[in-house]
mmCIF file of C-alpha atoms and ligand atoms in Angstrom:
data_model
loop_
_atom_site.group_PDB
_atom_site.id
_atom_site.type_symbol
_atom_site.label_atom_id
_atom_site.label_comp_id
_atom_site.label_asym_id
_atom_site.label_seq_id
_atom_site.Cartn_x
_atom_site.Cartn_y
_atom_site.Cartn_z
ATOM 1 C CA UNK A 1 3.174 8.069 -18.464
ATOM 2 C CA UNK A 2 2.688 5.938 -15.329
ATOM 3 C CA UNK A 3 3.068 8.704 -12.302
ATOM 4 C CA UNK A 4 5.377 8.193 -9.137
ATOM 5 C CA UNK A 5 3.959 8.719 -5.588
ATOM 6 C CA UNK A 6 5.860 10.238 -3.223
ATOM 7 C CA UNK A 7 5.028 9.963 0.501
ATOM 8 C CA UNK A 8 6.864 12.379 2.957
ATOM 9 C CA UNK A 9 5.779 13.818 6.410
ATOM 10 C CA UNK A 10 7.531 16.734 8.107
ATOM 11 C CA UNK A 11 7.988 18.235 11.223
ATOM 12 C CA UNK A 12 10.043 21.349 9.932
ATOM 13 C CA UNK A 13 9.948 21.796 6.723
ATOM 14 C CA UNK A 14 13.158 19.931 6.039
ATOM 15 C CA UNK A 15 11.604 17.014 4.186
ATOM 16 C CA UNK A 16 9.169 18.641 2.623
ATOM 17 C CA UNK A 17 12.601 20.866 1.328
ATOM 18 C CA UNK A 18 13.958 17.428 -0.213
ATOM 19 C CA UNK A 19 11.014 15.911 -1.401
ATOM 20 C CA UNK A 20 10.548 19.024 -3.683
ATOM 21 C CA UNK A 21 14.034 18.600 -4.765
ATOM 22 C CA UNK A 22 13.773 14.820 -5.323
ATOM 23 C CA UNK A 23 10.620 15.682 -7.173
ATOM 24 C CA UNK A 24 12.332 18.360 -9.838
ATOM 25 C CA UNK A 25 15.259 15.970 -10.465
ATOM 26 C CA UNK A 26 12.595 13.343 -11.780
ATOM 27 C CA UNK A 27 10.616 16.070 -13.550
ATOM 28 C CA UNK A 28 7.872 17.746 -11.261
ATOM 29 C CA UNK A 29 4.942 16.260 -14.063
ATOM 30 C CA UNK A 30 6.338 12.372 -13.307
ATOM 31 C CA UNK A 31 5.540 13.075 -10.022
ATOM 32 C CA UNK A 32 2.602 13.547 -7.794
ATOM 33 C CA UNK A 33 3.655 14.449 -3.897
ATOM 34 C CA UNK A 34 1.407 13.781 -0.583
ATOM 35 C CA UNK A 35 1.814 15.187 2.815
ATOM 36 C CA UNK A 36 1.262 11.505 4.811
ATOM 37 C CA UNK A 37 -0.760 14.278 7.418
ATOM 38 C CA UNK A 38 -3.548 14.353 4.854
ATOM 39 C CA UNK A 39 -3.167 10.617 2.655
ATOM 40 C CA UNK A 40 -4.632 7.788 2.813
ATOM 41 C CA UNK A 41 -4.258 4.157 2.758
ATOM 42 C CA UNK A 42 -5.997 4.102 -0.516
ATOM 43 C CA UNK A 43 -3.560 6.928 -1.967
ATOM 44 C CA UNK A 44 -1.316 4.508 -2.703
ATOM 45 C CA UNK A 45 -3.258 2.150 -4.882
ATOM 46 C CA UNK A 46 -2.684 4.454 -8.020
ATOM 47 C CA UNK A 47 1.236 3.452 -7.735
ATOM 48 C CA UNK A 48 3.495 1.033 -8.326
ATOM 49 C CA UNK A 49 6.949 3.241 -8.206
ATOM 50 C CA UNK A 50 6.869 4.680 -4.740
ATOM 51 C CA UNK A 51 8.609 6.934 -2.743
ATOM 52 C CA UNK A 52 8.540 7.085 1.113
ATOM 53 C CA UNK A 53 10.506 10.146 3.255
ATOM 54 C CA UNK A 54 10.468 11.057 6.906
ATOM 55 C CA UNK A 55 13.172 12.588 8.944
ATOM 56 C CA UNK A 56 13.686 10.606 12.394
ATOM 57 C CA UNK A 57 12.880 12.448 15.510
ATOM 58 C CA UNK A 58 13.247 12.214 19.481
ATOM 59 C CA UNK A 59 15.809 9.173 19.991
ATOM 60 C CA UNK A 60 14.724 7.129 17.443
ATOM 61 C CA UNK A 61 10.974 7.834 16.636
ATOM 62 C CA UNK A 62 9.173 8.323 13.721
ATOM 63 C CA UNK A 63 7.938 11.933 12.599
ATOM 64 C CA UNK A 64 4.520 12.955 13.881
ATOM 65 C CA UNK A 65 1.940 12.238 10.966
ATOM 66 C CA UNK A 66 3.977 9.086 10.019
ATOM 67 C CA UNK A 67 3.435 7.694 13.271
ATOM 68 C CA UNK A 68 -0.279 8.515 13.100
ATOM 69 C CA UNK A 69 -0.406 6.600 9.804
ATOM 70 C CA UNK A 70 1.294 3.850 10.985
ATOM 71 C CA UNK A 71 -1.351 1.324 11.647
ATOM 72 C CA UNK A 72 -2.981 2.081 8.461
ATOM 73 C CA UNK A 73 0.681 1.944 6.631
ATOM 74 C CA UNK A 74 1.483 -0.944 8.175
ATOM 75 C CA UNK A 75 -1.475 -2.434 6.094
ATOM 76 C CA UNK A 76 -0.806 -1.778 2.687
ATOM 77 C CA UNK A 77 -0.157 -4.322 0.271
ATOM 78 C CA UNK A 78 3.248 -3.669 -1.394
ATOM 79 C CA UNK A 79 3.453 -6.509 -3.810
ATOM 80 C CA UNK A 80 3.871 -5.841 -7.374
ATOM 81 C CA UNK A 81 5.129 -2.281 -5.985
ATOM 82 C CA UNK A 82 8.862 -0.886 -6.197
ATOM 83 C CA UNK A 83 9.903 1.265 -3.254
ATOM 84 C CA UNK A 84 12.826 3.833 -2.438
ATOM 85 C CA UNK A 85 13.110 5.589 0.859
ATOM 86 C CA UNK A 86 15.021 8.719 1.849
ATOM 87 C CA UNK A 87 15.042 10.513 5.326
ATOM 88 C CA UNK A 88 16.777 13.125 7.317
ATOM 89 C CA UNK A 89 18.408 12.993 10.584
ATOM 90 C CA UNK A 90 21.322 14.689 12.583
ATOM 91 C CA UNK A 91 24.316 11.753 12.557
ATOM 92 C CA UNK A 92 25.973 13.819 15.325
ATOM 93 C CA UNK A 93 23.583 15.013 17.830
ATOM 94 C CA UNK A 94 21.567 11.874 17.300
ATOM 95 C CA UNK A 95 24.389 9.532 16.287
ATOM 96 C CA UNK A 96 22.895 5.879 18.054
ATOM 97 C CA UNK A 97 19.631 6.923 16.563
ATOM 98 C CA UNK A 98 20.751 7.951 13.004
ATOM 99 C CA UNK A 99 17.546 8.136 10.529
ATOM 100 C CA UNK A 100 16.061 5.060 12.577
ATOM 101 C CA UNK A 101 12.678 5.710 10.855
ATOM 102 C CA UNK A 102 13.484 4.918 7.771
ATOM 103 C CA UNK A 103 14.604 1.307 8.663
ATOM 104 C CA UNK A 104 11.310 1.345 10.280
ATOM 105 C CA UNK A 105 9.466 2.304 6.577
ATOM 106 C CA UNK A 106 11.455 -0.178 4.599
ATOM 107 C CA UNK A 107 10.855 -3.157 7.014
ATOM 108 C CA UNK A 108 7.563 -2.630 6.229
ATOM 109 C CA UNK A 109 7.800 -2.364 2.786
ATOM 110 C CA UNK A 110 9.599 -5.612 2.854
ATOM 111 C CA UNK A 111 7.300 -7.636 5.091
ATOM 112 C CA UNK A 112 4.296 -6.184 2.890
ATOM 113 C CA UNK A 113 5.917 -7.705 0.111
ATOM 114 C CA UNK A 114 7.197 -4.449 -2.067
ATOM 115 C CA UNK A 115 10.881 -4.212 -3.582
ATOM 116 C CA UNK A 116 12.952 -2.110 -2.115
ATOM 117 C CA UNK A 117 15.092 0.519 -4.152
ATOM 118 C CA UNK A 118 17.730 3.061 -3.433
ATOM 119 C CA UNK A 119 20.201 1.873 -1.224
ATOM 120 C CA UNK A 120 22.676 3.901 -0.244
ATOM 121 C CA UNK A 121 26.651 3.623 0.830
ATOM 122 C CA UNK A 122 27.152 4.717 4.250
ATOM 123 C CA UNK A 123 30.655 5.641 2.930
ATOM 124 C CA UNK A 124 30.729 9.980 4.187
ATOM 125 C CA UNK A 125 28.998 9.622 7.312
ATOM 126 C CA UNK A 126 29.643 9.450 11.071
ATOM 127 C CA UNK A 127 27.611 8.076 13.441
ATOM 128 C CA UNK A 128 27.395 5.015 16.014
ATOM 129 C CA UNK A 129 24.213 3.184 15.176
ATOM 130 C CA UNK A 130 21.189 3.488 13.078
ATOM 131 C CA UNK A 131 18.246 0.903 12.064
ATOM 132 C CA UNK A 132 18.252 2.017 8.620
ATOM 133 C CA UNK A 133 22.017 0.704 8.200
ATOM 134 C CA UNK A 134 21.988 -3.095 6.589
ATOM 135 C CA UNK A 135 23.847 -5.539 8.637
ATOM 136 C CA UNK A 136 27.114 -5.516 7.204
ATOM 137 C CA UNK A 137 27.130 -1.303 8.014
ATOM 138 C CA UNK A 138 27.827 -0.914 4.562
ATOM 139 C CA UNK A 139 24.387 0.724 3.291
ATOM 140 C CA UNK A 140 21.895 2.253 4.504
ATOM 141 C CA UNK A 141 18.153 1.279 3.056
ATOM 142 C CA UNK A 142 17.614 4.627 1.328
ATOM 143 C CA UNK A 143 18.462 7.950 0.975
ATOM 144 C CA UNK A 144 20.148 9.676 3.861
ATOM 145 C CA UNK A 145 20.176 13.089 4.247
ATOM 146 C CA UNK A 146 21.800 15.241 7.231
ATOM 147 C CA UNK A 147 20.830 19.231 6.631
ATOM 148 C CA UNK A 148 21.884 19.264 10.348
ATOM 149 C CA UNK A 149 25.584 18.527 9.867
ATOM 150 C CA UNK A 150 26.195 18.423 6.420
ATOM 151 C CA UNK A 151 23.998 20.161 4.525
ATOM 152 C CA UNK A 152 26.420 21.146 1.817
ATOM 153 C CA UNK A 153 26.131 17.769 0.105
ATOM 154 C CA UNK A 154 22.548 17.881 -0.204
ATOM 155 C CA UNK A 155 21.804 18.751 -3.448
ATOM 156 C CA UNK A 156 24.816 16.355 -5.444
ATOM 157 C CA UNK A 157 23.099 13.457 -3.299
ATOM 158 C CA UNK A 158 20.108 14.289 -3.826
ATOM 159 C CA UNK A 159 21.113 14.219 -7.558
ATOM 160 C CA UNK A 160 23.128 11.104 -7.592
ATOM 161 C CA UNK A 161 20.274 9.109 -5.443
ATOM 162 C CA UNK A 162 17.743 9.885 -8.253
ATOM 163 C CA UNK A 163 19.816 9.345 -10.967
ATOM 164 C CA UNK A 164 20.172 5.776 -9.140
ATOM 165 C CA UNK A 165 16.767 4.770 -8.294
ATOM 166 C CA UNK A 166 15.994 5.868 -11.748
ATOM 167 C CA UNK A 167 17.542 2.997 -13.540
ATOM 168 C CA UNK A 168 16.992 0.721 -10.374
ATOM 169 C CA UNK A 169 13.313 1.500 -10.653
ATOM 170 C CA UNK A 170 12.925 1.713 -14.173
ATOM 171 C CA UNK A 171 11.609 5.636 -14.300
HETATM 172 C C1 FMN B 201 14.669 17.250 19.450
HETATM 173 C C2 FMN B 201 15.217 16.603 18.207
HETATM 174 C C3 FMN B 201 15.315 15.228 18.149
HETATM 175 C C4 FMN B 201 15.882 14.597 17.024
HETATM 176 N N1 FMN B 201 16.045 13.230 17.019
HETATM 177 C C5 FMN B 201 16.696 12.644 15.973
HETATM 178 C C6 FMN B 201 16.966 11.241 15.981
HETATM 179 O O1 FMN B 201 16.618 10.494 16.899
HETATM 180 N N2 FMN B 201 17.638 10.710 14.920
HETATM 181 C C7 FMN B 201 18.063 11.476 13.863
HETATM 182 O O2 FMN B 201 18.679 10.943 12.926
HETATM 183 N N3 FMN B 201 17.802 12.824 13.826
HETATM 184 C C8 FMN B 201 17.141 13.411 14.851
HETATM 185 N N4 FMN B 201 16.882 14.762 14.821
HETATM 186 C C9 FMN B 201 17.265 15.555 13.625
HETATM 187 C C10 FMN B 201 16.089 15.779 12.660
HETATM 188 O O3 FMN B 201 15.662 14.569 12.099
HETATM 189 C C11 FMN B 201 16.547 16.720 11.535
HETATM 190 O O4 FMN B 201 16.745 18.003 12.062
HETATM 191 C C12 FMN B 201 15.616 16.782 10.346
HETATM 192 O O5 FMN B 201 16.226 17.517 9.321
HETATM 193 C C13 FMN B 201 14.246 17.356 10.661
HETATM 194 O O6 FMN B 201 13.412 17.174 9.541
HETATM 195 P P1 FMN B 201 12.014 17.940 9.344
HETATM 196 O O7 FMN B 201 12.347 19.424 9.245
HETATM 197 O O8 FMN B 201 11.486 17.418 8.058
HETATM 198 O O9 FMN B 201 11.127 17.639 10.493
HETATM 199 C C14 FMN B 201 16.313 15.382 15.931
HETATM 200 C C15 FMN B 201 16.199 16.782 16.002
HETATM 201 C C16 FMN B 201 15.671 17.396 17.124
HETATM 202 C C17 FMN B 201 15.588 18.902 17.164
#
């Protein structure tokens, strides 16, 4: 069976928390995980179902080891590739700079040609502004996670985003 890649990067832990979980509700042998600290560009040529998490950080900026990826992410060739993203943020402390980085990951994805998966209602959260929110404010482009503020509905979402991307995706 064709594996799924997922991509995450960490600061404290907290992603690293979800991306196990999102890993066990797809069945921990469908998937194979990387810490973007140690991939590489060519890490994702093995995939063509793809999953990219990061938690936003500092007003708006993308983790550490995502942002030393960048250049090199920015250069991979999505086409032919499906992609969901999930990340983490804090919707009140943080609330004009809600999970910002993952906008940042799916534009990307987009522009590089992949298709995007695993969008999400905003419906359940608070905040004032965030790049990851689609124009009409009505989704956000992935997975959005708040162990900050509401860390109680973790797990269902968790469980309801995967059951999602898995027929959007075709896993
Ligand atoms: C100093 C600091 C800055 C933060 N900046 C943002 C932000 O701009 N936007 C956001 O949505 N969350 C922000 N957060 C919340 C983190 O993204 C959140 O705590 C997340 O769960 C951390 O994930 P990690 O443990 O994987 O690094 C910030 C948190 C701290 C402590």
């Amino acid at each position: 069976m064709e594996k799924i890649g997922l991509f995450y990067g960490t600061d404290t832990g907290n992603t690293e928390r979800v991306a196990d979980m999102i890993k066990n509700e797809l069945g921990a042998d469908r998937v194979e995980v990387h810490d973007i600290a140690s991939a590489k560009a060519s890490d994702f040529d093995a995939y063509t179902k793809i999953i990219l998490g990061q938690p936003t950080w500092y007003y708006g900026e993308r983790q550490s080891s995502w942002d030393d990826f960048w250049e090199d992410f920015c250069a991979i060739d999505f086409s032919g590739k499906t992609v969901a993203c999930f990340g983490l943020g804090d919707q009140a402390d943080y609330a004009e700079y809600f999970i910002d980085a993952v906008g940042m990951m799916h534009d990307v994805v987009l522009q590089n040609g992949g298709t995007p998966a695993g969008y999400w209602s905003t419906e359940g959260y608070e905040y004032d502004e965030s790049k990851a929110a689609t124009e009409d404010g009505e989704f956000f482009v992935g997975l959005a996670i708040d162990e900050d503020q509401q860390a109680e509905l973790t797990e269902q979402r968790v469980k309801d985003w995967v059951a999602q991307i898995k027929e959007e995706m075709e896993l």
